[in-house]
Amino acid sequence: MSKRGKANMDVSLDTVYNPFHGPTNLPGPPNESEEQRTRREQESQDAQSISREIDEHLLETKKILERRRRAIKMLLLGQAESGKSTLLKNFQLVFTPIQFQKERGVWKRIVQLNLINSIKIILDALQSEWSPDNEASTSLRKEHRLLHLRLSPLLVYETSFNDILSINPEARDICVRAGSGWKSTLSGKLPRSSDDGLGGSDLLIKSDPTQVLEASADDILSLWADPAVQDVLRSREIRLQDSSGFSFLDDVSRVTMKDYVPTESDIVRARIRTIGVEEHNFVAESGPSLGTEKGSEFFIADVGGSRSSRSSWIPYFDDVDAILFLAPLAFNLSLEEDPRVNRLEDSLQLWRMICENKLLANCALILFLNKKDILVKTLASGVSVKRHVTSYNDPNDAPHVTKYFKDRFKSYHRKLSLRPRPFISYETSAIDTRGTQSVVLAVHDSIIRRNFARSHLI
């Protein structure tokens, strides 16, 4: 093409009217009025502005997709109360410690709520003992009624917390919906309206139990240490000390102090139930292990563990690097939603489903035999595994019991996986912060190594 022809083409391309990218001062049609010209130029400017916004949005979407492609993607699976949220907190503690520290104030409220929940369970048990329908004799006396009376005002704060956060006020522990921004709500960053017209911050002030807890500390200690109260709890098979989030009764003197600040262990132990699938995206603040640099990203999906929510898991199986499967060693417990189903047998059924799923054929499966500390306590109390698992014939101690269930998971992994993959398992107590952090680093390194190997980099 001649230089003149090219020049003509350049001119024609530059002067062609384009409502999205063209100049706004081009000549208008003949006989165009001033009003029409102004409207035409404004429409052209609006079109260009919309076009720029679309381009910026597409560019940002492309960046997000690229970051997600390069990020480590994990899925937390397991039945309700298996320890998924606790493991997630340990990941955050290892890789985003600065952000973790900033949330201490939020977790103080949850610790306080857990303690109040424990008190409520005890008071409800005592109330049932005094019920006219209770024919059994009771060792409770007048002083227990007085304790009940003095501690009852604490329950008002539980109601207030539920009004602010919970989607199910009748649940034993507080339930929040995934993606509801409950942390921001508790920190006062997201005000919420109420029927009485108060904003979220006012509600939070009215719901602060710190002073009442401090004033009630001696009564709480007396209630928890009372032999008659312990007898009532045992007779009703209520074991608060074995329940996640309810262990703060052993730390009453510390957590009821006015200037109490939660420790890392407190935050890990604090219990709040999330309903639905919650996606967490966080950026590593440091690089403590192989392949992790400051700025490395993680996408972790924490899916609901209840039976009714398991159908929502499937969309998250695509393009995941690893599934972290938590199976609590609760051989003597049943599912809260279906008392006929043994919790460990339910975990085994879930594991089988995961192993044989075609979408997960190339995915690393990492098993956490969790809550081993509770297993040790259960066996020490004399509970027989054989009574709950008829196929078990080994000694009734933690090493043999753990090996038995580990072998069962390993057998399904070997038989049902569509292609060979290594069996990776850890025995954990998720509230053992230091031990679990070591496991978190090991898990992260194994995923990085596996990704490198699949990319033929090592």
XYZ file of C-alpha atoms in Angstrom:
458
model
C 0.000 0.000 0.000
C 1.314 3.507 -0.917
C 2.120 6.033 1.783
C -0.685 8.221 0.480
C -3.185 5.381 0.618
C -2.052 4.503 4.139
C -2.376 8.137 5.175
C -5.889 8.289 3.740
C -6.794 5.116 5.643
C -5.357 6.570 8.854
C -7.389 9.720 8.393
C -10.556 7.832 7.610
C -10.118 5.531 10.606
C -9.482 8.455 12.940
C -12.472 10.432 11.746
C -15.057 7.648 11.611
C -17.699 8.339 14.253
C -17.634 5.726 17.031
C -20.129 6.314 19.838
C -17.882 4.458 22.299
C -14.364 5.614 21.461
C -14.684 8.455 18.937
C -14.131 12.129 19.679
C -17.078 14.135 20.924
C -16.491 17.227 18.738
C -17.218 15.680 15.323
C -19.539 17.601 13.036
C -23.163 16.695 13.551
C -25.805 16.037 10.924
C -27.049 18.967 8.801
C -29.551 21.328 10.390
C -28.683 20.045 13.894
C -29.987 22.370 16.560
C -27.911 23.491 19.534
C -30.037 21.363 21.848
C -29.602 18.287 19.633
C -25.847 18.835 19.424
C -25.562 19.137 23.212
C -27.601 15.952 23.702
C -25.558 14.063 21.069
C -22.250 15.046 22.639
C -23.510 14.144 26.116
C -24.681 10.737 24.877
C -21.286 10.176 23.281
C -19.503 11.085 26.526
C -21.820 8.777 28.486
C -21.140 5.951 26.035
C -17.392 6.437 26.361
C -17.679 6.464 30.153
C -19.676 3.220 30.120
C -17.176 1.682 27.721
C -14.275 2.600 30.009
C -16.110 1.130 32.994
C -16.718 -2.105 31.082
C -13.066 -2.273 30.034
C -11.912 -1.669 33.607
C -14.322 -4.309 34.909
C -13.131 -6.846 32.335
C -9.513 -6.081 33.174
C -10.185 -6.463 36.912
C -12.065 -9.728 36.297
C -9.143 -11.002 34.239
C -6.732 -10.125 37.064
C -8.937 -11.896 39.630
C -9.182 -15.019 37.463
C -5.425 -15.016 36.933
C -4.797 -14.609 40.671
C -7.225 -17.422 41.385
C -5.526 -19.639 38.786
C -2.162 -19.128 40.476
C -3.517 -19.332 44.022
C -3.608 -22.446 46.191
C -7.194 -23.663 46.213
C -8.379 -25.890 49.051
C -11.714 -27.272 50.127
C -12.515 -28.069 53.756
C -14.829 -31.071 54.008
C -16.303 -32.926 56.939
C -19.490 -33.308 58.913
C -20.801 -30.596 61.218
C -18.534 -29.920 64.230
C -15.642 -31.870 62.718
C -13.220 -28.969 63.264
C -13.169 -27.313 59.831
C -13.454 -23.757 61.116
C -10.793 -24.437 63.732
C -8.375 -25.707 61.081
C -9.109 -22.642 58.963
C -8.205 -20.391 61.895
C -4.887 -22.215 62.178
C -4.182 -21.541 58.492
C -4.918 -17.862 59.068
C -2.721 -17.816 62.153
C 0.223 -19.244 60.182
C -0.046 -17.182 56.998
C -1.893 -13.975 58.013
C -0.884 -13.372 61.652
C -1.260 -9.572 61.455
C -4.880 -9.782 60.330
C -5.451 -12.530 62.901
C -4.292 -10.195 65.679
C -6.633 -7.425 64.497
C -9.646 -9.669 65.066
C -9.022 -10.325 68.764
C -11.784 -7.918 69.804
C -14.319 -9.801 67.695
C -13.288 -13.146 69.169
C -13.541 -11.754 72.699
C -17.288 -11.441 72.127
C -17.504 -15.011 70.817
C -15.565 -16.372 73.818
C -17.941 -14.509 76.130
C -20.913 -15.911 74.248
C -19.500 -19.454 74.450
C -19.141 -19.071 78.220
C -22.680 -17.739 78.580
C -23.950 -20.628 76.439
C -22.260 -23.078 78.808
C -23.893 -21.388 81.797
C -27.271 -21.553 80.049
C -26.922 -25.305 79.471
C -26.156 -25.833 83.160
C -29.008 -23.601 84.319
C -31.432 -25.385 81.980
C -30.335 -28.740 83.428
C -30.924 -27.461 86.970
C -34.319 -26.101 85.981
C -35.278 -29.524 84.632
C -34.303 -31.089 87.960
C -36.797 -28.823 89.715
C -39.536 -29.599 87.215
C -42.682 -31.212 88.683
C -42.386 -33.877 85.977
C -39.004 -35.001 87.320
C -39.653 -37.958 89.618
C -35.997 -38.594 90.481
C -34.657 -37.338 93.783
C -32.252 -34.423 93.582
C -29.391 -33.237 95.767
C -29.918 -29.614 94.758
C -30.573 -27.223 97.620
C -31.653 -23.648 98.268
C -28.209 -22.236 97.445
C -28.446 -23.735 93.956
C -31.696 -21.870 93.376
C -29.998 -18.666 94.501
C -27.097 -19.289 92.097
C -29.602 -19.911 89.334
C -31.380 -16.660 90.173
C -28.189 -14.564 90.293
C -26.805 -15.942 87.016
C -30.036 -15.808 85.013
C -29.500 -12.149 83.931
C -26.524 -13.321 81.846
C -28.936 -15.093 79.519
C -30.256 -11.715 78.374
C -26.916 -11.125 76.665
C -27.180 -14.409 74.785
C -30.564 -13.273 73.475
C -29.051 -9.941 72.414
C -26.200 -11.675 70.577
C -28.694 -13.894 68.781
C -30.767 -10.866 67.779
C -27.681 -9.235 66.262
C -26.069 -12.221 64.561
C -27.879 -15.515 64.612
C -30.233 -16.907 61.985
C -31.486 -19.590 64.373
C -32.054 -18.322 67.932
C -33.222 -21.796 69.000
C -29.894 -23.492 68.176
C -27.619 -24.636 71.006
C -24.787 -22.449 69.770
C -24.915 -19.294 67.701
C -25.439 -19.787 63.955
C -24.440 -17.220 61.355
C -25.037 -17.330 57.640
C -21.982 -17.634 55.404
C -21.042 -14.294 53.872
C -23.134 -12.346 56.387
C -20.184 -10.209 57.504
C -20.674 -11.151 61.149
C -17.116 -10.139 62.072
C -17.686 -6.632 60.742
C -21.013 -6.498 62.558
C -19.406 -7.439 65.870
C -16.603 -4.935 65.377
C -19.191 -2.203 64.792
C -18.150 -1.560 61.191
C -21.485 -2.636 59.743
C -24.403 -1.099 61.651
C -27.591 -3.102 61.643
C -31.036 -1.741 62.227
C -33.398 -3.175 64.798
C -37.104 -2.971 65.528
C -36.537 -0.268 68.142
C -34.661 1.912 65.665
C -31.213 1.509 67.233
C -28.192 1.146 64.991
C -25.832 -1.814 65.166
C -23.287 0.040 67.323
C -25.930 0.850 69.947
C -27.036 -2.763 69.971
C -23.455 -3.898 70.501
C -23.021 -1.529 73.442
C -26.203 -2.845 75.028
C -24.990 -6.407 74.328
C -21.572 -6.071 75.988
C -21.567 -8.554 78.906
C -18.052 -7.716 80.148
C -19.058 -5.955 83.379
C -21.768 -8.465 84.277
C -19.420 -11.402 83.632
C -16.763 -9.815 85.835
C -19.301 -9.324 88.645
C -20.592 -12.898 88.228
C -17.200 -14.646 88.161
C -17.399 -16.047 91.707
C -20.919 -17.391 91.147
C -19.878 -19.040 87.873
C -16.908 -20.686 89.598
C -19.156 -21.921 92.413
C -21.682 -23.322 89.939
C -19.095 -25.187 87.862
C -17.222 -26.598 90.870
C -20.309 -27.738 92.795
C -20.426 -31.572 93.168
C -24.238 -31.644 93.063
C -24.242 -29.697 89.795
C -21.659 -32.079 88.335
C -23.871 -35.016 89.364
C -26.801 -33.475 87.504
C -24.694 -33.000 84.360
C -23.416 -36.583 84.521
C -26.905 -38.004 85.021
C -28.055 -36.131 81.943
C -24.903 -37.112 79.978
C -23.923 -33.475 79.447
C -20.145 -33.250 78.875
C -19.432 -29.569 78.346
C -15.680 -30.015 78.667
C -15.621 -32.243 75.575
C -17.517 -29.819 73.357
C -15.750 -27.396 71.040
C -16.286 -23.836 72.205
C -17.550 -24.797 75.647
C -14.236 -25.284 77.434
C -13.990 -21.739 78.840
C -15.601 -22.846 82.104
C -12.116 -23.966 83.126
C -10.823 -20.431 82.472
C -13.551 -18.389 84.158
C -11.218 -16.284 86.325
C -9.243 -15.189 83.268
C -11.918 -14.688 80.589
C -14.264 -12.728 82.894
C -11.652 -10.059 83.651
C -12.545 -6.575 82.444
C -9.313 -6.217 80.445
C -9.392 -9.776 79.059
C -7.797 -10.190 75.621
C -8.191 -13.599 73.908
C -5.046 -15.641 73.394
C -4.374 -17.475 70.142
C -5.529 -20.669 71.826
C -8.756 -18.971 72.961
C -9.539 -17.852 69.415
C -8.877 -21.315 68.028
C -11.173 -22.863 70.650
C -13.954 -20.292 70.247
C -17.021 -21.733 68.591
C -19.427 -20.132 66.109
C -21.357 -22.232 63.622
C -21.510 -21.108 59.989
C -24.459 -22.125 57.831
C -23.725 -22.462 54.114
C -20.565 -22.333 52.026
C -18.085 -19.622 52.965
C -15.159 -18.760 50.691
C -12.049 -17.281 52.253
C -9.440 -15.427 50.224
C -6.348 -14.284 52.067
C -2.879 -13.144 51.115
C 0.196 -14.498 52.887
C 1.865 -11.822 54.987
C 5.150 -13.743 55.068
C 6.730 -16.794 53.496
C 7.333 -19.369 56.229
C 7.616 -22.428 54.027
C 8.490 -23.874 50.645
C 6.960 -22.029 47.719
C 5.246 -19.378 49.801
C 6.168 -15.770 49.293
C 4.702 -12.640 50.763
C 1.663 -11.912 48.627
C 0.894 -15.555 47.809
C -2.858 -16.117 47.740
C -5.068 -18.819 49.183
C -8.658 -19.655 48.335
C -10.226 -21.888 50.957
C -13.877 -22.899 50.822
C -15.404 -23.972 54.131
C -18.564 -25.863 53.233
C -21.421 -26.732 55.530
C -21.136 -30.131 57.135
C -24.779 -30.894 57.807
C -26.399 -33.594 55.693
C -28.819 -31.134 54.122
C -25.971 -28.952 52.817
C -23.862 -31.650 51.154
C -25.511 -31.225 47.762
C -23.922 -27.755 47.626
C -20.403 -29.216 47.689
C -20.239 -30.415 44.063
C -19.692 -27.018 42.351
C -16.594 -26.510 44.510
C -14.963 -29.762 43.366
C -13.813 -28.226 40.090
C -10.259 -26.884 39.873
C -9.335 -27.526 43.508
C -5.755 -28.408 44.475
C -6.538 -30.324 47.647
C -9.379 -31.461 49.839
C -8.729 -31.285 53.556
C -11.054 -33.917 55.000
C -11.707 -33.798 58.739
C -12.939 -36.927 60.509
C -13.341 -36.555 64.285
C -12.433 -39.706 66.205
C -15.855 -39.708 67.842
C -16.624 -43.426 67.707
C -19.216 -43.205 70.498
C -21.188 -40.193 69.253
C -24.049 -39.848 66.795
C -24.965 -37.055 64.421
C -26.888 -34.232 66.038
C -29.293 -34.132 63.075
C -29.805 -37.931 63.043
C -29.078 -39.751 66.333
C -29.313 -43.101 64.530
C -26.087 -42.452 62.583
C -22.663 -42.964 64.170
C -20.393 -39.972 63.508
C -17.332 -41.973 62.498
C -19.336 -44.241 60.207
C -20.797 -41.125 58.596
C -17.258 -39.778 58.052
C -16.263 -43.058 56.410
C -19.247 -42.859 54.057
C -18.324 -39.296 53.120
C -14.720 -40.351 52.534
C -15.849 -43.134 50.190
C -17.925 -40.652 48.193
C -14.958 -38.290 47.879
C -12.488 -41.022 46.877
C -14.619 -42.332 44.009
C -15.767 -38.949 42.671
C -14.578 -38.486 39.069
C -14.229 -34.719 39.449
C -11.660 -35.285 42.196
C -9.585 -37.953 40.462
C -6.582 -35.603 40.170
C -7.090 -33.891 43.506
C -4.932 -34.468 46.583
C -6.953 -35.895 49.478
C -5.556 -35.088 52.907
C -7.159 -36.802 55.892
C -7.247 -35.301 59.382
C -8.151 -37.785 62.108
C -9.200 -34.978 64.393
C -10.011 -34.457 68.079
C -7.584 -37.107 69.261
C -7.468 -35.394 72.657
C -11.167 -36.162 73.117
C -10.568 -39.766 72.028
C -7.933 -40.165 74.753
C -10.312 -38.759 77.393
C -13.166 -40.961 76.192
C -11.087 -44.131 76.388
C -9.666 -43.125 79.783
C -13.215 -42.811 81.127
C -13.790 -46.490 80.358
C -15.895 -46.270 77.189
C -15.491 -49.438 75.105
C -14.909 -49.124 71.355
C -16.219 -52.667 70.821
C -19.598 -51.619 72.182
C -20.016 -49.012 69.443
C -17.979 -50.620 66.632
C -18.642 -54.366 66.647
C -15.862 -55.137 64.146
C -13.202 -53.736 66.488
C -11.197 -56.445 68.306
C -7.970 -54.660 69.291
C -6.958 -53.236 72.703
C -9.042 -50.340 74.002
C -6.301 -47.688 73.817
C -5.706 -44.621 71.669
C -2.842 -45.946 69.465
C -4.726 -49.116 68.479
C -8.055 -47.335 68.009
C -6.482 -44.616 65.858
C -4.655 -47.180 63.706
C -7.859 -49.176 63.214
C -9.788 -46.218 61.820
C -6.811 -44.934 59.854
C -6.514 -48.329 58.148
C -10.204 -48.246 57.225
C -9.842 -44.822 55.600
C -6.658 -45.958 53.845
C -8.360 -49.076 52.492
C -11.182 -47.077 50.883
C -8.647 -44.601 49.515
C -6.715 -47.399 47.810
C -9.743 -49.295 46.474
C -11.926 -46.422 45.303
C -9.491 -43.839 43.897
C -9.815 -43.825 40.112
C -6.053 -43.496 39.705
C -3.150 -44.011 42.141
C -2.415 -41.154 44.542
C -0.550 -40.983 47.842
C -2.464 -41.491 51.078
C -1.754 -38.487 53.324
C -3.105 -38.424 56.863
C -2.502 -36.587 60.127
C -3.650 -37.219 63.668
C -4.628 -33.891 65.149
C -6.172 -32.068 68.018
C -7.254 -28.875 66.315
C -7.184 -26.901 69.570
C -3.479 -27.807 69.972
C -2.395 -24.618 68.238
C 1.337 -25.295 68.047
C 0.961 -28.886 66.859
C -1.692 -28.004 64.301
C 0.408 -25.135 62.927
C 3.172 -27.636 62.188
C 0.639 -29.794 60.364
C -0.615 -26.752 58.416
C 2.916 -26.029 57.188
C 3.411 -29.678 56.229
C 0.114 -29.724 54.332
C 0.956 -26.506 52.518
C 4.384 -27.799 51.518
C 2.947 -31.086 50.243
C 0.430 -29.221 48.062
C 3.150 -26.946 46.663
C 5.408 -29.931 45.903
C 2.544 -31.759 44.229
C 1.689 -28.732 42.079
C 5.332 -28.329 41.100
C 5.563 -32.012 40.203
C 2.426 -31.822 38.062
C 3.954 -28.836 36.273
C 7.158 -30.879 35.714
C 9.146 -28.304 37.670
C 10.691 -30.871 40.045
